[in-house]
mmCIF file of C-alpha atoms and ligand atoms in Angstrom:
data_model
loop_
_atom_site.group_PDB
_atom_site.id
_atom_site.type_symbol
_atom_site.label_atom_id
_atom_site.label_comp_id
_atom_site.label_asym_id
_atom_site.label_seq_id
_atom_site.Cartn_x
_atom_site.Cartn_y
_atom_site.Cartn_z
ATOM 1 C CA UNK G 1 -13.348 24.703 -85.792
ATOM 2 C CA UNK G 2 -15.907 22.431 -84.411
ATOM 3 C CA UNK G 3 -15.029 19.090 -84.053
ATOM 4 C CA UNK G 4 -18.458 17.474 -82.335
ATOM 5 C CA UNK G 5 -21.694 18.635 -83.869
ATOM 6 C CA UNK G 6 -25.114 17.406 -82.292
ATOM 7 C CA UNK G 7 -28.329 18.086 -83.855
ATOM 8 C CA UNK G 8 -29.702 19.560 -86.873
ATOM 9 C CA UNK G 9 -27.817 22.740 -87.591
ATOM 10 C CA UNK G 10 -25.025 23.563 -85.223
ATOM 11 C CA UNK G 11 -22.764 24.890 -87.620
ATOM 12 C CA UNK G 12 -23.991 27.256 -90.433
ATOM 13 C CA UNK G 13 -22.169 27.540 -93.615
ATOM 14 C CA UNK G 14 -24.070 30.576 -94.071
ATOM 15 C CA UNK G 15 -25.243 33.186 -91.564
ATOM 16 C CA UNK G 16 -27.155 36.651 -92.735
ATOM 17 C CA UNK G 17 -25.994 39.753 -90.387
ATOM 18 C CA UNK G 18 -28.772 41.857 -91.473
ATOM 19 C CA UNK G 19 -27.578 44.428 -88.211
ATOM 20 C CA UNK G 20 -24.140 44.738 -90.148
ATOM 21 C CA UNK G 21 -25.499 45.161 -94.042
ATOM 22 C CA UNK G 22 -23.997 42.065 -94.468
ATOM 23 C CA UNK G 23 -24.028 37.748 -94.547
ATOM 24 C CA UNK G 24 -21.025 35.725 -92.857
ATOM 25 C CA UNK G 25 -20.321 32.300 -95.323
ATOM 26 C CA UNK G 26 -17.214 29.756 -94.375
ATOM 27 C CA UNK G 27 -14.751 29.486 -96.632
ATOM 28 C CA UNK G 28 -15.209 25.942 -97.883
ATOM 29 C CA UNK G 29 -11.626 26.173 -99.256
ATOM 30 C CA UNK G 30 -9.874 26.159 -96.356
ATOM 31 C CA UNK G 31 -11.695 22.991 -95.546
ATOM 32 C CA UNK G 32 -11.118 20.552 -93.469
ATOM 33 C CA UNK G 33 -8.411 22.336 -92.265
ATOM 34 C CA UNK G 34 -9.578 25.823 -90.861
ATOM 35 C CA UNK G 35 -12.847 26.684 -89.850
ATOM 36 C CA UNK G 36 -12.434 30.610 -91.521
ATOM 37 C CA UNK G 37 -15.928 32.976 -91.413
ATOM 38 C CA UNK G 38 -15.675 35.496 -94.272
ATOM 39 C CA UNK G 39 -17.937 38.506 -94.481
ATOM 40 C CA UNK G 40 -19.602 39.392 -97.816
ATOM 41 C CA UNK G 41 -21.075 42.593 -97.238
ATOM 42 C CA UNK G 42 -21.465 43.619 -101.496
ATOM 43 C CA UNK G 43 -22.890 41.701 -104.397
ATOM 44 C CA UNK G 44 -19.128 41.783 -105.822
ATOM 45 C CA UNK G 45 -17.892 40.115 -102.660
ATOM 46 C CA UNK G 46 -21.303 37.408 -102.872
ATOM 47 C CA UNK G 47 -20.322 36.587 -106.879
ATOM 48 C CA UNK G 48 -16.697 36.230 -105.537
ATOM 49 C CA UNK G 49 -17.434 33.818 -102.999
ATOM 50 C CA UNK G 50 -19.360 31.617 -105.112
ATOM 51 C CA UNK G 51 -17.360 32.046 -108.165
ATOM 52 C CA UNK G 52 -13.859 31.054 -106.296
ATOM 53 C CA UNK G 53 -16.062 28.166 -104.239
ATOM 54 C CA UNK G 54 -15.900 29.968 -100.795
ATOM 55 C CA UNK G 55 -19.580 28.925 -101.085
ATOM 56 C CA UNK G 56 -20.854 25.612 -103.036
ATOM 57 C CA UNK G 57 -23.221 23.318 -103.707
ATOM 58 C CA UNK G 58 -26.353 24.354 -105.531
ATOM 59 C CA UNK G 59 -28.865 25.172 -103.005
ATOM 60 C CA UNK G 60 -26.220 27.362 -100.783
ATOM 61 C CA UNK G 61 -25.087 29.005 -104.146
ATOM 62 C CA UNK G 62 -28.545 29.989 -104.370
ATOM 63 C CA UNK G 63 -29.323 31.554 -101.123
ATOM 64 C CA UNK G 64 -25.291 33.383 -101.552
ATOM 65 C CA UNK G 65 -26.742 34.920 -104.726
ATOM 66 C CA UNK G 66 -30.219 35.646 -103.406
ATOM 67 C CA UNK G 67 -28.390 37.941 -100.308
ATOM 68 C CA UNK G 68 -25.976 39.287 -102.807
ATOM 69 C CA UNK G 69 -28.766 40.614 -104.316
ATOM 70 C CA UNK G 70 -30.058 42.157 -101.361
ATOM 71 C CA UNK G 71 -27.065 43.951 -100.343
ATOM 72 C CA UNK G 72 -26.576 45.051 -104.020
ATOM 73 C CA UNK G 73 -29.905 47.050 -103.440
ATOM 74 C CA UNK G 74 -28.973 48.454 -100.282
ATOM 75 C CA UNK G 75 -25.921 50.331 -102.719
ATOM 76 C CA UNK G 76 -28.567 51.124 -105.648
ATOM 77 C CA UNK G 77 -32.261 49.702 -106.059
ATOM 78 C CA UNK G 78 -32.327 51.409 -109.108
ATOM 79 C CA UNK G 79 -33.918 49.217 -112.124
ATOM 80 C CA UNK G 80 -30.168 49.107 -113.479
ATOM 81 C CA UNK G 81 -28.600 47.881 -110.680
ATOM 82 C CA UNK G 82 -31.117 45.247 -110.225
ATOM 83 C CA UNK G 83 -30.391 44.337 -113.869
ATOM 84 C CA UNK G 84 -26.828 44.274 -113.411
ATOM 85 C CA UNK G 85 -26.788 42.483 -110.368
ATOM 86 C CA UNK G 86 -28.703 39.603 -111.606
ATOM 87 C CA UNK G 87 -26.633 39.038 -114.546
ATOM 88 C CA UNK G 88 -23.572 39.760 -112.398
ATOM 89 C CA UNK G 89 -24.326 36.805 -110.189
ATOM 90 C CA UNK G 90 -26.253 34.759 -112.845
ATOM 91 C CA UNK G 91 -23.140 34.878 -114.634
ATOM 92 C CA UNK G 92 -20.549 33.194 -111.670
ATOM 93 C CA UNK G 93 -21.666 29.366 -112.154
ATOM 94 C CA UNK G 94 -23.396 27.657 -115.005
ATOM 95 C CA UNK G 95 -25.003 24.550 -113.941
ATOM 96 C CA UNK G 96 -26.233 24.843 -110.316
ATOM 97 C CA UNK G 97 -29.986 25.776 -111.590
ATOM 98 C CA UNK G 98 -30.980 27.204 -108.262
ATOM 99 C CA UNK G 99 -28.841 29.899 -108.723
ATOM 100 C CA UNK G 100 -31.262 31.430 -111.276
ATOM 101 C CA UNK G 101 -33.863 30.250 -109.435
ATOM 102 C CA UNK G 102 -33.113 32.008 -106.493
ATOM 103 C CA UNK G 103 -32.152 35.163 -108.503
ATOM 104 C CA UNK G 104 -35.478 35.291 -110.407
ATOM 105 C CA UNK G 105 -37.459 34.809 -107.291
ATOM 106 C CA UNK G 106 -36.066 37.721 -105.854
ATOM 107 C CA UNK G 107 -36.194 39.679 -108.941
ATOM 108 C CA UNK G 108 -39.846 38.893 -109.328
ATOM 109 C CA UNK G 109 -40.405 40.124 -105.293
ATOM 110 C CA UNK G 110 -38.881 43.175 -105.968
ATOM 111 C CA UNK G 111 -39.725 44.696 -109.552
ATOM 112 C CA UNK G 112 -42.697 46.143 -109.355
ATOM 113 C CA UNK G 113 -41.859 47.675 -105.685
ATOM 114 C CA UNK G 114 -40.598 51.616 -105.464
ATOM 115 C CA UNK G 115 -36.625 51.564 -105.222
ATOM 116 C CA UNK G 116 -36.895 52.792 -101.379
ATOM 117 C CA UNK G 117 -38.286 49.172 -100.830
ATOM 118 C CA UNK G 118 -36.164 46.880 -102.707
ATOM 119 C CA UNK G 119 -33.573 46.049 -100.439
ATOM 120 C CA UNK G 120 -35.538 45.284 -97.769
ATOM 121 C CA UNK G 121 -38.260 43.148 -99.563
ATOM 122 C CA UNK G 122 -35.094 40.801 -101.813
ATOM 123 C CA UNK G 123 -33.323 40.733 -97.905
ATOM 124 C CA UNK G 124 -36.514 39.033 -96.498
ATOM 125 C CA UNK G 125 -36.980 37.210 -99.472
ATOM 126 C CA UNK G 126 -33.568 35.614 -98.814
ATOM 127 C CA UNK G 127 -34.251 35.028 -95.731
ATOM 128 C CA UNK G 128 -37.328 32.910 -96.833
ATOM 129 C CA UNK G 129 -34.927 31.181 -99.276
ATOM 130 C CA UNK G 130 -32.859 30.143 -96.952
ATOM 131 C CA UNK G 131 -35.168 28.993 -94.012
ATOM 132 C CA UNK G 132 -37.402 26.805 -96.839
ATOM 133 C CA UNK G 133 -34.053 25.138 -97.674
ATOM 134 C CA UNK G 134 -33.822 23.870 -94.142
ATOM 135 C CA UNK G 135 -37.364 22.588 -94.088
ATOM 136 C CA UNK G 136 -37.218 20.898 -97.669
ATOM 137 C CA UNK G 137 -33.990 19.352 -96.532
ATOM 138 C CA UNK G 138 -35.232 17.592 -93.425
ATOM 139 C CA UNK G 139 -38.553 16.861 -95.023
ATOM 140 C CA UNK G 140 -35.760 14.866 -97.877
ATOM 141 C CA UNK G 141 -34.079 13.334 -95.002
ATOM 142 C CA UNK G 142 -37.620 12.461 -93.796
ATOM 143 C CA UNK G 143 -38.788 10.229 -96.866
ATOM 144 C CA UNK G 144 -35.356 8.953 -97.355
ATOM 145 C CA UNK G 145 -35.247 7.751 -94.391
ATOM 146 C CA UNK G 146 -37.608 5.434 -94.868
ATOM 147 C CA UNK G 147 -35.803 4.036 -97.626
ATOM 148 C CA UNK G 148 -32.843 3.637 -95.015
ATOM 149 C CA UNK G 149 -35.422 2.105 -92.804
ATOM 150 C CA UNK G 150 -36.365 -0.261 -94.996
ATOM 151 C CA UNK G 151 -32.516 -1.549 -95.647
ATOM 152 C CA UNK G 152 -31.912 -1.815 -92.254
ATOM 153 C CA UNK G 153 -34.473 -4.334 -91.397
ATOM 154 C CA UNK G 154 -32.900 -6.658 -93.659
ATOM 155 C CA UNK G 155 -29.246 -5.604 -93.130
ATOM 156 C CA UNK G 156 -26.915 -3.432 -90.622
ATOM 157 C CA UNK G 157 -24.788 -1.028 -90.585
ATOM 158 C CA UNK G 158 -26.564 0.241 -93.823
ATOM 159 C CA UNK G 159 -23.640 1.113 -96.410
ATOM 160 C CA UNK G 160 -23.861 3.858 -98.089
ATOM 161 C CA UNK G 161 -22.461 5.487 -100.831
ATOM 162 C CA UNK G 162 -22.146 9.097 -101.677
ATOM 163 C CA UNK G 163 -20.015 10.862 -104.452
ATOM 164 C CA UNK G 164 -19.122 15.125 -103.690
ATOM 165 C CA UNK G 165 -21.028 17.055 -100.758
ATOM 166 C CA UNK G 166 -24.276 17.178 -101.025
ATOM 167 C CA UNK G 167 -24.385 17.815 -97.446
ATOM 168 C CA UNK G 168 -25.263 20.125 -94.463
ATOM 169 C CA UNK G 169 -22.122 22.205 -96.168
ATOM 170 C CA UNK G 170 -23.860 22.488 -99.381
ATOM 171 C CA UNK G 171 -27.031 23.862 -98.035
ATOM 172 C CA UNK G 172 -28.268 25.900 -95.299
ATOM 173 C CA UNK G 173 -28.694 22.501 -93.212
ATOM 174 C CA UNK G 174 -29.075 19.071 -93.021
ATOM 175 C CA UNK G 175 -28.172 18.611 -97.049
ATOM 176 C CA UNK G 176 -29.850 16.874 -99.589
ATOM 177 C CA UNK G 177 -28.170 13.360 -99.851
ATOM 178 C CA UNK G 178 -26.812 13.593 -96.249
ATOM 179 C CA UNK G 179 -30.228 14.342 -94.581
ATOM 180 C CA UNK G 180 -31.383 11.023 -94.705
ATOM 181 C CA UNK G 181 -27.949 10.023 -93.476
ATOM 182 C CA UNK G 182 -28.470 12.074 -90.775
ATOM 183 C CA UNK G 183 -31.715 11.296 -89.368
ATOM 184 C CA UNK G 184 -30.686 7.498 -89.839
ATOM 185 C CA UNK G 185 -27.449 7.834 -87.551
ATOM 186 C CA UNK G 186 -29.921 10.078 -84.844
ATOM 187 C CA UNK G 187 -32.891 7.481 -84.927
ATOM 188 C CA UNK G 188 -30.437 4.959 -84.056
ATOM 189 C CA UNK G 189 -30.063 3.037 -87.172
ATOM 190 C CA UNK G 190 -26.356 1.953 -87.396
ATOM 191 C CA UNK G 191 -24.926 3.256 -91.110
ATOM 192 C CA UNK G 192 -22.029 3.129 -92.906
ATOM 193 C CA UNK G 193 -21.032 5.832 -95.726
ATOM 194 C CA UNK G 194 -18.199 5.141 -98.170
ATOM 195 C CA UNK G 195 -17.622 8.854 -99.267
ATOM 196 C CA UNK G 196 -15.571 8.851 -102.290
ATOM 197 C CA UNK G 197 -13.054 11.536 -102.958
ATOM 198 C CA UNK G 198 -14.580 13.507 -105.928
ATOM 199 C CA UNK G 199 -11.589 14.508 -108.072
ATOM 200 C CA UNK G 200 -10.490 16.839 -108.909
ATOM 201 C CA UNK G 201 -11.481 19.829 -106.048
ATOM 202 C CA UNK G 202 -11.905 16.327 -103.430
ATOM 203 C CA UNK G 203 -14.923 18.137 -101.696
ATOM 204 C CA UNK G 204 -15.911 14.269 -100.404
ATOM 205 C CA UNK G 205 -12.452 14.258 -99.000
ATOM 206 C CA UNK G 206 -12.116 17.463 -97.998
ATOM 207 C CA UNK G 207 -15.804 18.217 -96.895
ATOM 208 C CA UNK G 208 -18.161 15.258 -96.325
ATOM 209 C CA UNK G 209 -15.555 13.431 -94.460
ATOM 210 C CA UNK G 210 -15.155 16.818 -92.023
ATOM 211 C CA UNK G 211 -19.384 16.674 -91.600
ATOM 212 C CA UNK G 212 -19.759 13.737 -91.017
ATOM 213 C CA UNK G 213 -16.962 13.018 -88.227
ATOM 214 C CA UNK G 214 -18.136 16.798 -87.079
ATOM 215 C CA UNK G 215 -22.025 14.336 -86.540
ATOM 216 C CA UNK G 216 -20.091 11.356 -85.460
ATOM 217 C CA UNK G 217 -21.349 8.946 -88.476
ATOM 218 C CA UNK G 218 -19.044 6.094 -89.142
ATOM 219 C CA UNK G 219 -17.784 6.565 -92.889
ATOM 220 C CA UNK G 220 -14.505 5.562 -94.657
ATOM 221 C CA UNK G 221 -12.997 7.716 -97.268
ATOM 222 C CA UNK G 222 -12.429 5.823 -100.521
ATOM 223 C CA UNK G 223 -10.565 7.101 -104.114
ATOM 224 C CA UNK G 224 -13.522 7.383 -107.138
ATOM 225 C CA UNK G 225 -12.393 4.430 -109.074
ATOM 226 C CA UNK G 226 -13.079 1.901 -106.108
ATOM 227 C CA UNK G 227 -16.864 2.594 -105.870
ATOM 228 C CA UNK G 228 -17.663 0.376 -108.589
ATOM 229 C CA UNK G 229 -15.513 -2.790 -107.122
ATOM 230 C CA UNK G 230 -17.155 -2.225 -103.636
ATOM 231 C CA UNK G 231 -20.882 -2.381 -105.300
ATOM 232 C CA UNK G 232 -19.263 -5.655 -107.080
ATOM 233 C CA UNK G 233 -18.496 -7.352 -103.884
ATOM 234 C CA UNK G 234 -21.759 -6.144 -102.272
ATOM 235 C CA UNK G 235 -20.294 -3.751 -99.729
ATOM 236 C CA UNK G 236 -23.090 -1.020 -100.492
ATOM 237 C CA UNK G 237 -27.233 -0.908 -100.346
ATOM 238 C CA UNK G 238 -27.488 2.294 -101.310
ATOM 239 C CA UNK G 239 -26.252 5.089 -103.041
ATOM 240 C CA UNK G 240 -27.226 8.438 -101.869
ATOM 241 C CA UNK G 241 -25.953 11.369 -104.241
ATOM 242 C CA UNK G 242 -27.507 15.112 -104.765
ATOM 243 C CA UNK G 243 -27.768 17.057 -107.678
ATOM 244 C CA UNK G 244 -27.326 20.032 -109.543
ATOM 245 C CA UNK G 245 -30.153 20.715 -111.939
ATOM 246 C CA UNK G 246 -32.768 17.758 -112.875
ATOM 247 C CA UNK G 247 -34.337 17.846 -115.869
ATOM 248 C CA UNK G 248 -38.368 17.650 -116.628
ATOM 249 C CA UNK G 249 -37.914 13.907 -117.859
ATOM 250 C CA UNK G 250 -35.682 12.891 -114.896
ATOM 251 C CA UNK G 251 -32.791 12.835 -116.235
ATOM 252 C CA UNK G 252 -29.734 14.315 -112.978
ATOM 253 C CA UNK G 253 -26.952 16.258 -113.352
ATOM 254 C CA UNK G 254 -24.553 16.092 -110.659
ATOM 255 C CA UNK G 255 -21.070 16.240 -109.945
ATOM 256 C CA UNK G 256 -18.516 14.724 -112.207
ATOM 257 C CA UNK G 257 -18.283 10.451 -111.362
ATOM 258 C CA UNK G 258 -21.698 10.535 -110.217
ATOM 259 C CA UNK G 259 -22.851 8.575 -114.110
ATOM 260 C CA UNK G 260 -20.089 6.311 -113.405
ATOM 261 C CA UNK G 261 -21.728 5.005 -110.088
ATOM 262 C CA UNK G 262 -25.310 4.845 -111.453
ATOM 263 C CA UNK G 263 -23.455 2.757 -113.978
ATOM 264 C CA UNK G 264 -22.257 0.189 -111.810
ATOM 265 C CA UNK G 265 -25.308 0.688 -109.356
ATOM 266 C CA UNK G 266 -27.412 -0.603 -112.342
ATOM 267 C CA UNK G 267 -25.380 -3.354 -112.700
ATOM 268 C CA UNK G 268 -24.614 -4.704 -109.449
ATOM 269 C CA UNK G 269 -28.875 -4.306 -108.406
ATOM 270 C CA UNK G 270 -27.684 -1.268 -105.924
ATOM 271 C CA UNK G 271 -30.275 1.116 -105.795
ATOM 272 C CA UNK G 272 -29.498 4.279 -107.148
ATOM 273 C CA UNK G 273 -31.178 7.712 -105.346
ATOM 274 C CA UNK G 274 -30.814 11.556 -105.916
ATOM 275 C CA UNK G 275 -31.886 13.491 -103.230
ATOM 276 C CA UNK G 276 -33.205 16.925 -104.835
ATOM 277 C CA UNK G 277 -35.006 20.028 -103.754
ATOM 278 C CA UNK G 278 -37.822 20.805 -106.023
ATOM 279 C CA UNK G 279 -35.405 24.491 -106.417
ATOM 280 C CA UNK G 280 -32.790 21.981 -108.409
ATOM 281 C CA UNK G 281 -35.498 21.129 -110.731
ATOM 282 C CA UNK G 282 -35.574 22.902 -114.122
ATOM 283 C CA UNK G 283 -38.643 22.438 -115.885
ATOM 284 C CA UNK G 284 -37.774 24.478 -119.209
ATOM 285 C CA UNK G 285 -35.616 21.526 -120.289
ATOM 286 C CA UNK G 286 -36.752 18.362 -121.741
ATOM 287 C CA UNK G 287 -33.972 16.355 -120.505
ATOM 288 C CA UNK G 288 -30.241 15.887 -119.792
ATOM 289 C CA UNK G 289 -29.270 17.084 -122.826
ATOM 290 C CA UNK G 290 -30.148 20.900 -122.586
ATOM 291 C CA UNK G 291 -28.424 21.390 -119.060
ATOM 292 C CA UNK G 292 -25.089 23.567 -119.282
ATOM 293 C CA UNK G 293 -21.904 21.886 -117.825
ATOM 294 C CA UNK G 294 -19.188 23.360 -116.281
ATOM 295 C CA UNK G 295 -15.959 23.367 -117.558
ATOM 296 C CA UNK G 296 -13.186 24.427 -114.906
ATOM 297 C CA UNK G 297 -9.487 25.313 -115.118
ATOM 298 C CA UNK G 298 -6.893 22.679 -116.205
ATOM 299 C CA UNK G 299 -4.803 23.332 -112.842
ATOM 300 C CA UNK G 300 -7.337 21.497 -110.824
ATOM 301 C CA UNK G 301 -6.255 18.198 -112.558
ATOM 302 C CA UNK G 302 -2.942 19.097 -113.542
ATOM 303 C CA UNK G 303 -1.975 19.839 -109.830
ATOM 304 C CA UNK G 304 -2.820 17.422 -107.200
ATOM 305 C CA UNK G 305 -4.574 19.327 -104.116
ATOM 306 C CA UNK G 306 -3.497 22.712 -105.657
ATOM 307 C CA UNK G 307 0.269 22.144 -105.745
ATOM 308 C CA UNK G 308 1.904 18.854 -106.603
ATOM 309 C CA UNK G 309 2.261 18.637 -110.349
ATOM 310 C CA UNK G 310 0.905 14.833 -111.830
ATOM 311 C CA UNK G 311 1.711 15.488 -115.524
ATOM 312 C CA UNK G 312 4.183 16.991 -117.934
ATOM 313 C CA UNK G 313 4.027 20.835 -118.479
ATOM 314 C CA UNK G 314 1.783 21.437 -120.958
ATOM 315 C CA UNK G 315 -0.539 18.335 -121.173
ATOM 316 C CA UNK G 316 -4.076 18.970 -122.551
ATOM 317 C CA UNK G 317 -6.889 19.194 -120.002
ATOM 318 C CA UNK G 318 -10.406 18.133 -120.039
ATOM 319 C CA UNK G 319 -12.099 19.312 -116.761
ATOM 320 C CA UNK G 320 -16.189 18.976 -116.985
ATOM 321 C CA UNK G 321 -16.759 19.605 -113.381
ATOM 322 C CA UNK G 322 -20.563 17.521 -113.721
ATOM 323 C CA UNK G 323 -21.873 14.944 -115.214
ATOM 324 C CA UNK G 324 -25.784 13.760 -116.291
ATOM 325 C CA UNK G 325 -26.729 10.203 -115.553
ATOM 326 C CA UNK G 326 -29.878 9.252 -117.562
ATOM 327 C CA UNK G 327 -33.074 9.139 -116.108
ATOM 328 C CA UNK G 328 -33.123 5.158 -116.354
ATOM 329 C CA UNK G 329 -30.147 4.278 -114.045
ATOM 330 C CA UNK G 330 -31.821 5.814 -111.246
ATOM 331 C CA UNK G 331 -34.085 4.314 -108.918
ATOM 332 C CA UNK G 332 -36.104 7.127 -107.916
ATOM 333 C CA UNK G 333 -35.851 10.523 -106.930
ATOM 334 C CA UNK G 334 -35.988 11.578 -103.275
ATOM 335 C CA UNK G 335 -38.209 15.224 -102.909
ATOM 336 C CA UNK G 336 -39.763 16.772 -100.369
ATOM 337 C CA UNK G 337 -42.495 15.887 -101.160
ATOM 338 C CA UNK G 338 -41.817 12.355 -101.157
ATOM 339 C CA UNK G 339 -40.114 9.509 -103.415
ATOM 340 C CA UNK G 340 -40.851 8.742 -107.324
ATOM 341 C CA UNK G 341 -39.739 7.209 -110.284
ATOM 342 C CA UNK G 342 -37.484 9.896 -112.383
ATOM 343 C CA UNK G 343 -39.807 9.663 -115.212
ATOM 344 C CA UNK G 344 -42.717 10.764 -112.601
ATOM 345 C CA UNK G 345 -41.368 13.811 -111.034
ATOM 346 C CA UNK G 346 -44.575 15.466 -112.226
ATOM 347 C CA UNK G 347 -46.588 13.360 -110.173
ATOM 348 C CA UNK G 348 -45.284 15.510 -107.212
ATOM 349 C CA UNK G 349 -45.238 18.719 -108.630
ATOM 350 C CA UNK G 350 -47.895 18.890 -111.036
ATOM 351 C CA UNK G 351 -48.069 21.890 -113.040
HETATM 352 O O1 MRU E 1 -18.914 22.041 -107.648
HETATM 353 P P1 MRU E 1 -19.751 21.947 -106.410
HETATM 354 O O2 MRU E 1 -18.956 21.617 -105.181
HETATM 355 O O3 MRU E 1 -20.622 23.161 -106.216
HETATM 356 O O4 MRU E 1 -20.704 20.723 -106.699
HETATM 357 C C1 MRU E 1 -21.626 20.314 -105.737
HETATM 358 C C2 MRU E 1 -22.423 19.130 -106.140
HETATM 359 O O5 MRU E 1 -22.242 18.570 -107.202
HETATM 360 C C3 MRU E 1 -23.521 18.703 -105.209
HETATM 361 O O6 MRU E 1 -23.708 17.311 -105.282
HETATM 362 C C4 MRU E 1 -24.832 19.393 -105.601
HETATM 363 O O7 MRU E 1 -24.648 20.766 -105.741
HETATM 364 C C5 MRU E 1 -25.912 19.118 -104.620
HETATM 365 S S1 MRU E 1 -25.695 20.030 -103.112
HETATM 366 C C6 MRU E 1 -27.011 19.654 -102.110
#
């Protein structure tokens, strides 16, 4: 496992083997823990990995499915298969909306090609996927750096505060909400992150805390409830979170907590930022409202880190594994194509 990680992408949560018909992911499960490569080498063993959470985080769920694809073609490139596939993959997580983004873009590279060309076109056309993700990622960290910037003249270490992983291990570098981070820590700037623990699968404990000590950027590991109390006694500038699927008006669904914090961002004056790819962005619904949330087994509440029961046999369960914070509690949307208002997200990516 690497324990010191210097520049952008020294460790790669995914890796394509195109020599061995195959991709190599980590299983984020075994996070922080063990540092265990996994080949997926069929479009079974792809909607495995992302259905168990070997692979998460919506832009590296995205580029899983989009090789799982791929290899499902090198099997069959028939029209069924390709079908079947889709669905089959489409079908492993609900709200992440680059999944089907990255499925349909494929699908739409591939269709009208004879079968003997399928797999190779949907393989390169992962490959794009996944090298765009690493240049829309550092052009996020880019403009939201200069929000850091601007912080820092005024105030250092910048504290920061970020809910789940929307980091280098939820993409195919850098991250969304971490990129910024990132670039911060390497330009010098001296930052801060309170990285709260995300109940109930802990991926800030278990997975932002292991990036960011892999980077070397100070951070301090706090339970969900105490984000609110530390905005109250002005211990944080910013909050930095990332996001699942963003509606046309603005509106951001991320991972479950993440309303609570724009909550008491809004009223403690902290300003409030989603970093998202334009690939999160679903423009076929309105708002909030329309975007499908996740509903996940009872266990993960009902047994603390997998194992140690926390409630009488039997209790009822609710388990919504996201959350949508209205467009208004947000102070603007980080893209890579620069920083708006939620409400203006059409301003940078007019139709
Ligand atoms: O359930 P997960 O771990 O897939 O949820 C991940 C998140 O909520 C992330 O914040 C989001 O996908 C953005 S990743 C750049």
């Amino acid at each position: 496992m690497p324990t010191s990680v210097a520049g952008a992408i020294d460790f790669h949560p995914l890796r394509p083997r195109p020599e061995a018909d195959a991709i190599e992911i980590v299983d984020q499960t075994r996070l922080p823990h063990e540092w265990l490569t996994v080949r997926i080498a069929t479009a079974d063993e792809a909607a495995h990995a992302i259905r168990t959470m070997q692979v998460r985080g919506a832009p590296l769920i995205g580029a899983t499915a989009a090789y799982g694809l791929a290899l499902a073609l090198r099997a069959d490139a028939s029209d069924a298969n390709l079908g079947a596939a889709r669905a089959q993959l489409l079908a492993t997580r609900p709200t992440a909306v680059n999944l089907r983004w990255a499925l349909d873009r494929c699908v739409r590279a591939v269709e009208s090609l004879p079968p003997s060309a399928r797999a190779a076109a949907a393989w390169r056309e992962a490959d794009a996927i996944a090298a765009e993700d690493v240049t829309t990622n550092r052009a996020i960290g880019e403009h939201g750096l200069r929000l850091i910037e601007h912080l820092a003249a005024h105030t250092q270490p910048v504290q920061i505060l970020t809910h789940c992983n929307a980091g280098a291990l939820a993409t195919l570098a850098f991250g969304t909400a971490t990129a910024p981070i990132y670039l911060a820590h390497e330009a010098g700037i001296t930052v801060h992150v309170w990285v709260s623990e995300t109940r109930p699968r802990l991926q800030g404990a278990k997975l932002t805390t292991w990036e960011l000590r892999a980077r070397g950027v100070p951070h301090t590991l706090i339970v969900d409830a105490a984000g609110a109390a530390l905005m109250r006694q002005g211990r944080v500038d910013i909050v930095l979170v990332g996001a699942d699927r963003v509606a046309a008006n603005g509106d951001v669904c991320n991972k479950i907590g993440t309303y609570e914090k724009a909550l008491a961002a809004k009223d403690n004056g902290v300003p409030f930022y989603a970093a998202v790819p334009s690939t999160t962005i679903d423009w076929t619904i309105a708002d909030g409202a329309g975007i499908p949330i996740e509903e996940r087994a009872a266990d993960e509440v009902l047994l603390l880190g997998g194992d140690a029961s926390i409630a009488p046999p039997g209790t009822a369960v609710a388990n919504p594994a996201f959350d949508v914070t209205p467009a208004r509690l947000l102070t603007g949307i980080i893209t890579e194509r620069g920083v708006c208002a939620p409400g203006k997200l059409r301003t940078l990516f007019p139709e």
